[in-house]
Tab-separated table of C-alpha atoms in Angstrom:
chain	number	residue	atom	x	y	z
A	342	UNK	CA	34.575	-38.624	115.418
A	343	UNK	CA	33.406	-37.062	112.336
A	344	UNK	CA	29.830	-37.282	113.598
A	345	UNK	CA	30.777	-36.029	116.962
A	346	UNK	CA	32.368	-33.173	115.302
A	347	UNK	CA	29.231	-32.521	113.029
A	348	UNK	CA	26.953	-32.152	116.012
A	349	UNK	CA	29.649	-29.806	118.258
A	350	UNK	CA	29.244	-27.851	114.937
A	351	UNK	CA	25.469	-27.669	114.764
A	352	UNK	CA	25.234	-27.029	118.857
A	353	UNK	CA	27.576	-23.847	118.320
A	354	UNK	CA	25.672	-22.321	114.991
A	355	UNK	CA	22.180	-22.469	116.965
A	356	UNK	CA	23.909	-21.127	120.250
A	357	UNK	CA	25.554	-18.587	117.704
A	358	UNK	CA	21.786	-17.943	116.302
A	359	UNK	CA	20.391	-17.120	119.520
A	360	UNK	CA	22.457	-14.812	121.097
A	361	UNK	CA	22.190	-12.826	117.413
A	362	UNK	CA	18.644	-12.924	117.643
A	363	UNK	CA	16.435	-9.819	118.848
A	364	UNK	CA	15.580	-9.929	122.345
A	365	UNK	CA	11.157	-9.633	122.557
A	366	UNK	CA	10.072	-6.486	122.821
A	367	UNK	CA	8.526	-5.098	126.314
A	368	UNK	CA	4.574	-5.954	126.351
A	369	UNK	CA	2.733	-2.228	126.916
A	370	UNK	CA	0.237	-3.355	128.940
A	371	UNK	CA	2.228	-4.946	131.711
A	372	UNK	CA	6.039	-3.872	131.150
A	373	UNK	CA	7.409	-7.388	130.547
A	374	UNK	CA	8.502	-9.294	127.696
A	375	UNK	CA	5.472	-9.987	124.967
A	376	UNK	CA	4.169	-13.897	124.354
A	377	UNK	CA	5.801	-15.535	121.737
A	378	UNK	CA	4.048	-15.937	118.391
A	379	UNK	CA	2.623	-19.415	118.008
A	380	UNK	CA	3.345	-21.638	115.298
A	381	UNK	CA	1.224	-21.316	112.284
A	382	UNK	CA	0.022	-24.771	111.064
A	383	UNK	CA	2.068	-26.606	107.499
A	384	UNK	CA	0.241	-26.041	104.959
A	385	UNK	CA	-1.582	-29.314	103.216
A	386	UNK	CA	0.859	-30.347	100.589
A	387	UNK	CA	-1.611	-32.541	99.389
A	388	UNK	CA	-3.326	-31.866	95.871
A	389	UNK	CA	-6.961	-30.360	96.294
A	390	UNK	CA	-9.820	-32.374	94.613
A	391	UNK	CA	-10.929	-31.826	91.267
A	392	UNK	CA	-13.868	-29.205	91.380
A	393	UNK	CA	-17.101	-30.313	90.411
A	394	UNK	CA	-18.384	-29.486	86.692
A	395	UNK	CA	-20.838	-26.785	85.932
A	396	UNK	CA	-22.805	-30.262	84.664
A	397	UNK	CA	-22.059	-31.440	88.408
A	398	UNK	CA	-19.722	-34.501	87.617
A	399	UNK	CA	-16.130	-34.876	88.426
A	400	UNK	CA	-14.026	-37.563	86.013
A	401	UNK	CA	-10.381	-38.888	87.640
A	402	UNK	CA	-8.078	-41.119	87.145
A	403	UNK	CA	-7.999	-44.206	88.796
A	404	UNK	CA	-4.125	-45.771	88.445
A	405	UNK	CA	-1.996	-47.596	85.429
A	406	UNK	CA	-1.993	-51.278	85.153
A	407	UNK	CA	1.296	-52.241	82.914
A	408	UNK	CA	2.152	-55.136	81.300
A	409	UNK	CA	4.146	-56.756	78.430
A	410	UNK	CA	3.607	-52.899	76.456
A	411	UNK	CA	0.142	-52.947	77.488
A	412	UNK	CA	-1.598	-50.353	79.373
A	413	UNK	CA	-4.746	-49.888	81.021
A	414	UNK	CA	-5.900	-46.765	82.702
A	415	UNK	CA	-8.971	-46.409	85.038
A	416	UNK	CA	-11.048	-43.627	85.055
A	417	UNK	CA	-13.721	-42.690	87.174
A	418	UNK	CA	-16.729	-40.382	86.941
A	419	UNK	CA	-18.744	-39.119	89.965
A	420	UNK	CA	-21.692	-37.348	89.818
A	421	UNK	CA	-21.059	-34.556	92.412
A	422	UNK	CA	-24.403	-32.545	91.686
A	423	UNK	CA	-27.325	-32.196	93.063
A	424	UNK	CA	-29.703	-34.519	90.916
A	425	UNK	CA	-29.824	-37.668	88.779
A	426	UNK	CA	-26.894	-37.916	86.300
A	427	UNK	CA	-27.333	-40.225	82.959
A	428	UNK	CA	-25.049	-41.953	81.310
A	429	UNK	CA	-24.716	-43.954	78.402
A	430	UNK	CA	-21.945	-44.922	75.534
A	431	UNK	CA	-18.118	-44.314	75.931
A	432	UNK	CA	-15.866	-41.455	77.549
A	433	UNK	CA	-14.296	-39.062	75.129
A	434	UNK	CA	-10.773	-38.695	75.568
A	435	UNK	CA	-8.483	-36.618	73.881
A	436	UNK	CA	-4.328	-35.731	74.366
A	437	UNK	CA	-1.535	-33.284	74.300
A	438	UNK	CA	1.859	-33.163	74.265
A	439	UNK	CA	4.210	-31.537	76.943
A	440	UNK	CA	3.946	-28.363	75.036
A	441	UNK	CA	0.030	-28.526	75.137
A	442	UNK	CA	-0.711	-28.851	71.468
A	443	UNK	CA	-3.091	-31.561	70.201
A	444	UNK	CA	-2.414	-34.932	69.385
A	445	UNK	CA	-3.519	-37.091	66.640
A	446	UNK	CA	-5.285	-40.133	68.079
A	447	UNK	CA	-7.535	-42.540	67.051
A	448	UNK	CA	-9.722	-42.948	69.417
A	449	UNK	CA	-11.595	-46.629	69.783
A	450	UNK	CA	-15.290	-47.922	71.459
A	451	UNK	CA	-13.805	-50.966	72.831
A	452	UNK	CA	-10.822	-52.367	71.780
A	453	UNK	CA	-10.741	-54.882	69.323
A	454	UNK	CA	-7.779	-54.015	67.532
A	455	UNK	CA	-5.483	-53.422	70.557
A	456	UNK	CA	-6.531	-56.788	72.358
A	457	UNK	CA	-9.799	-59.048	73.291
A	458	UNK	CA	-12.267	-58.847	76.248
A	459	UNK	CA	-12.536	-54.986	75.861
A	460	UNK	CA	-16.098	-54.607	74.626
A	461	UNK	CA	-19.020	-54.742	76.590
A	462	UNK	CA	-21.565	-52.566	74.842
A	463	UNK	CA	-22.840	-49.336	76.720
A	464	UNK	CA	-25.854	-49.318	79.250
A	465	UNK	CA	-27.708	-46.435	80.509
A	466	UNK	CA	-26.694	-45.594	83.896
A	467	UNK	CA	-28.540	-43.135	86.122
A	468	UNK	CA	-26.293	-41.835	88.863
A	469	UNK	CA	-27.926	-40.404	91.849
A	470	UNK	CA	-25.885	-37.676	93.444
A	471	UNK	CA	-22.329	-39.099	95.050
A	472	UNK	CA	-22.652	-42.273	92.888
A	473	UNK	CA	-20.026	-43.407	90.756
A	474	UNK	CA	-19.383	-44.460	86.660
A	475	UNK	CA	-15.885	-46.308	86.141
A	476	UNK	CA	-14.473	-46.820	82.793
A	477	UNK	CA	-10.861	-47.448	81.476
A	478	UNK	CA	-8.478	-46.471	78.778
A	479	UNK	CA	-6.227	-49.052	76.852
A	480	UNK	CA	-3.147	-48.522	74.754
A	481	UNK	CA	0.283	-50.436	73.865
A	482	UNK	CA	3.449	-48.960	74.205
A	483	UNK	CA	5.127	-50.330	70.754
A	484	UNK	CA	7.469	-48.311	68.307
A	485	UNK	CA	7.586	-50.611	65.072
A	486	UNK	CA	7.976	-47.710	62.742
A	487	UNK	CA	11.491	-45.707	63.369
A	488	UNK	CA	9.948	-42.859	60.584
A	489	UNK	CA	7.438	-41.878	62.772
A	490	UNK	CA	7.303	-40.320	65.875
A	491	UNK	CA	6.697	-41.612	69.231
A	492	UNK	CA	3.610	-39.878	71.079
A	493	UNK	CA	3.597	-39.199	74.399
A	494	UNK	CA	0.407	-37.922	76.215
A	495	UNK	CA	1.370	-35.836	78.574
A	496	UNK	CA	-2.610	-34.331	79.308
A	497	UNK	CA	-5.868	-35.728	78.904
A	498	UNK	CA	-9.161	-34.212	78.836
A	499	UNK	CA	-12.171	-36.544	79.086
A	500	UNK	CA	-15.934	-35.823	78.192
A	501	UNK	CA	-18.040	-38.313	79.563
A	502	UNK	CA	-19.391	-38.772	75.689
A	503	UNK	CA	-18.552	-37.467	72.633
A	504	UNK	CA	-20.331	-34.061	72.127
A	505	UNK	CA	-20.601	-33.056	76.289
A	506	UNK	CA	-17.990	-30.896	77.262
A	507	UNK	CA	-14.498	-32.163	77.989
A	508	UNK	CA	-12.376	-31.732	81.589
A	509	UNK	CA	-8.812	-32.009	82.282
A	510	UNK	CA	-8.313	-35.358	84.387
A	511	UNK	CA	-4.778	-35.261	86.231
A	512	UNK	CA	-2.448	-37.572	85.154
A	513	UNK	CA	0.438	-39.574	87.331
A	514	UNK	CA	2.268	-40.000	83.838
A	515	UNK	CA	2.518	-39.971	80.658
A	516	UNK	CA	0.421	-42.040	78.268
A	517	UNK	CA	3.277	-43.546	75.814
A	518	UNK	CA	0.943	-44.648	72.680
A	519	UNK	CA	4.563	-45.552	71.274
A	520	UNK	CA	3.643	-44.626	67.230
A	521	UNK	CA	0.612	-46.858	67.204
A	522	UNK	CA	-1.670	-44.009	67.304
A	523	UNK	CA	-4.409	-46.086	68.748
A	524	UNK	CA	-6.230	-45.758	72.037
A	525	UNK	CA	-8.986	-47.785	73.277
A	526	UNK	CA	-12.285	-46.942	75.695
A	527	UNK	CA	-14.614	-49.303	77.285
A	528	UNK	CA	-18.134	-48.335	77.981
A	529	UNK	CA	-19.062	-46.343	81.172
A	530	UNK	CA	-20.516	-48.896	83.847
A	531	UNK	CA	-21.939	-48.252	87.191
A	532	UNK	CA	-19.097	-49.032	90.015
A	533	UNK	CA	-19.830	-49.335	93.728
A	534	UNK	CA	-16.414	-50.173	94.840
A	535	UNK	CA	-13.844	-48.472	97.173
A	536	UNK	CA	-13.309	-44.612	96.656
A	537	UNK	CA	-11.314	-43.070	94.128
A	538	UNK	CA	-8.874	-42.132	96.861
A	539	UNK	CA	-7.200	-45.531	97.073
A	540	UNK	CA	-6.266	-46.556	93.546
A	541	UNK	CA	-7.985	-50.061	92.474
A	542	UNK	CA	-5.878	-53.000	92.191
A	543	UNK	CA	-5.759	-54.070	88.244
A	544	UNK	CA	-8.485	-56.726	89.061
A	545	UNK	CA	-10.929	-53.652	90.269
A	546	UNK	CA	-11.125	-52.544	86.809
A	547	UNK	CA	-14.333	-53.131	84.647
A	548	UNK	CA	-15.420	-56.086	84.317
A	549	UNK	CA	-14.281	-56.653	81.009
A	550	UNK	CA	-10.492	-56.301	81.979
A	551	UNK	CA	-8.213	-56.145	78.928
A	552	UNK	CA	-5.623	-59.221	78.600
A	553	UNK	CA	-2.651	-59.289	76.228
A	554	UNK	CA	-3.586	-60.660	72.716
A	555	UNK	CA	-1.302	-62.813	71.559
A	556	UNK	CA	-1.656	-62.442	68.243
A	557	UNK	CA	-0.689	-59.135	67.733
């Protein structure tokens, strides 16, 4: 009944609605009533793309894999120019906080002290226009000091090595370093898998994917 009700009560607002609204004004060249105005498209409410660098690459982020406090993030860097791209060592990350003011952050080649299988040293990679560079970020989520502070990444900027510029990468949430302070990098490696548009699944990482170490 209630629903019944409900739609009686709908039926008699848009009824209401029409006879309140104008009636079309008289088209001048022919003396009757003018066409109605077609709908204008929805608007995308998708995000756009990243715009390519003024050094014609394009770094994203390619998902979170969680587990047990640790955290791996992929990241991936396409060379969107118009020539060769090279590439050697480890991508330069640094963080703010929601109010956009640095954070202190050690940064780490590999990732020895946050867990094993995290090192594969860096290669030169020359990327041909529309190839693609992944690499990955690695943290744990621990508090184990309640005196300090809890820091919470809430944007990243990336250079693809330390001393090239750095680029804002879009983030789907925070990066929650607990107070460890600590965040790891792998090495840039060539990556010919599916498109940055589908995030991989954690096995689609680098090669060297990070696994909890148990002792720490």
């Amino acid at each position: 009944m209630r629903t019944a009700a409900a739609r009686l009560g709908a039926l008699a607002g848009v009824v209401l609605l029409a006879a309140c609204a104008p009636a079309p004004a008289p088209d001048r060249a022919s003396g009757g009533p003018s066409e109605p105005a077609r709908p204008t498209p929805a608007a995308s409410t998708a995000p756009p793309a990243p715009a390519c660098s003024p050094e014609g690459i394009r770094i994203t982020e390619l998902g979170v894999d969680a587990a047990m406090g640790l955290r791996a993030m992929g990241l991936e860097l396409v060379n969107c120019g118009d020539r060769p791209y090279v590439l050697e060592g480890h991508p330069a990350p640094s963080l703010r906080d929601a109010d956009r003011d640095p954070l202190t952050v050690q940064v780490i080649p590999g990732a020895r002290p946050i867990t094993a299988g995290f090192d594969h040293p860096p290669t030169r990679i020359v990327l041909r226009p529309g190839e693609r560079a992944t690499a990955a970020l690695l943290w744990r989520n621990l508090v184990t000091d309640a005196t300090v502070v809890a820091s919470n990444g809430a944007y990243l900027d990336v250079a693809p090595v330390r001393g090239r510029p750095a680029y804002p990468v879009e983030l789907d949430g925070p990066i929650d370093l607990g107070n460890t302070g600590r965040l790891g990098v792998s090495a840039w490696k060539r990556y010919d898998g599916p498109s940055s548009t589908q995030p991989p699944a954690p096995s689609d990482l680098p090669s060297s994917a990070p696994t909890p170490d148990s002792r720490l």
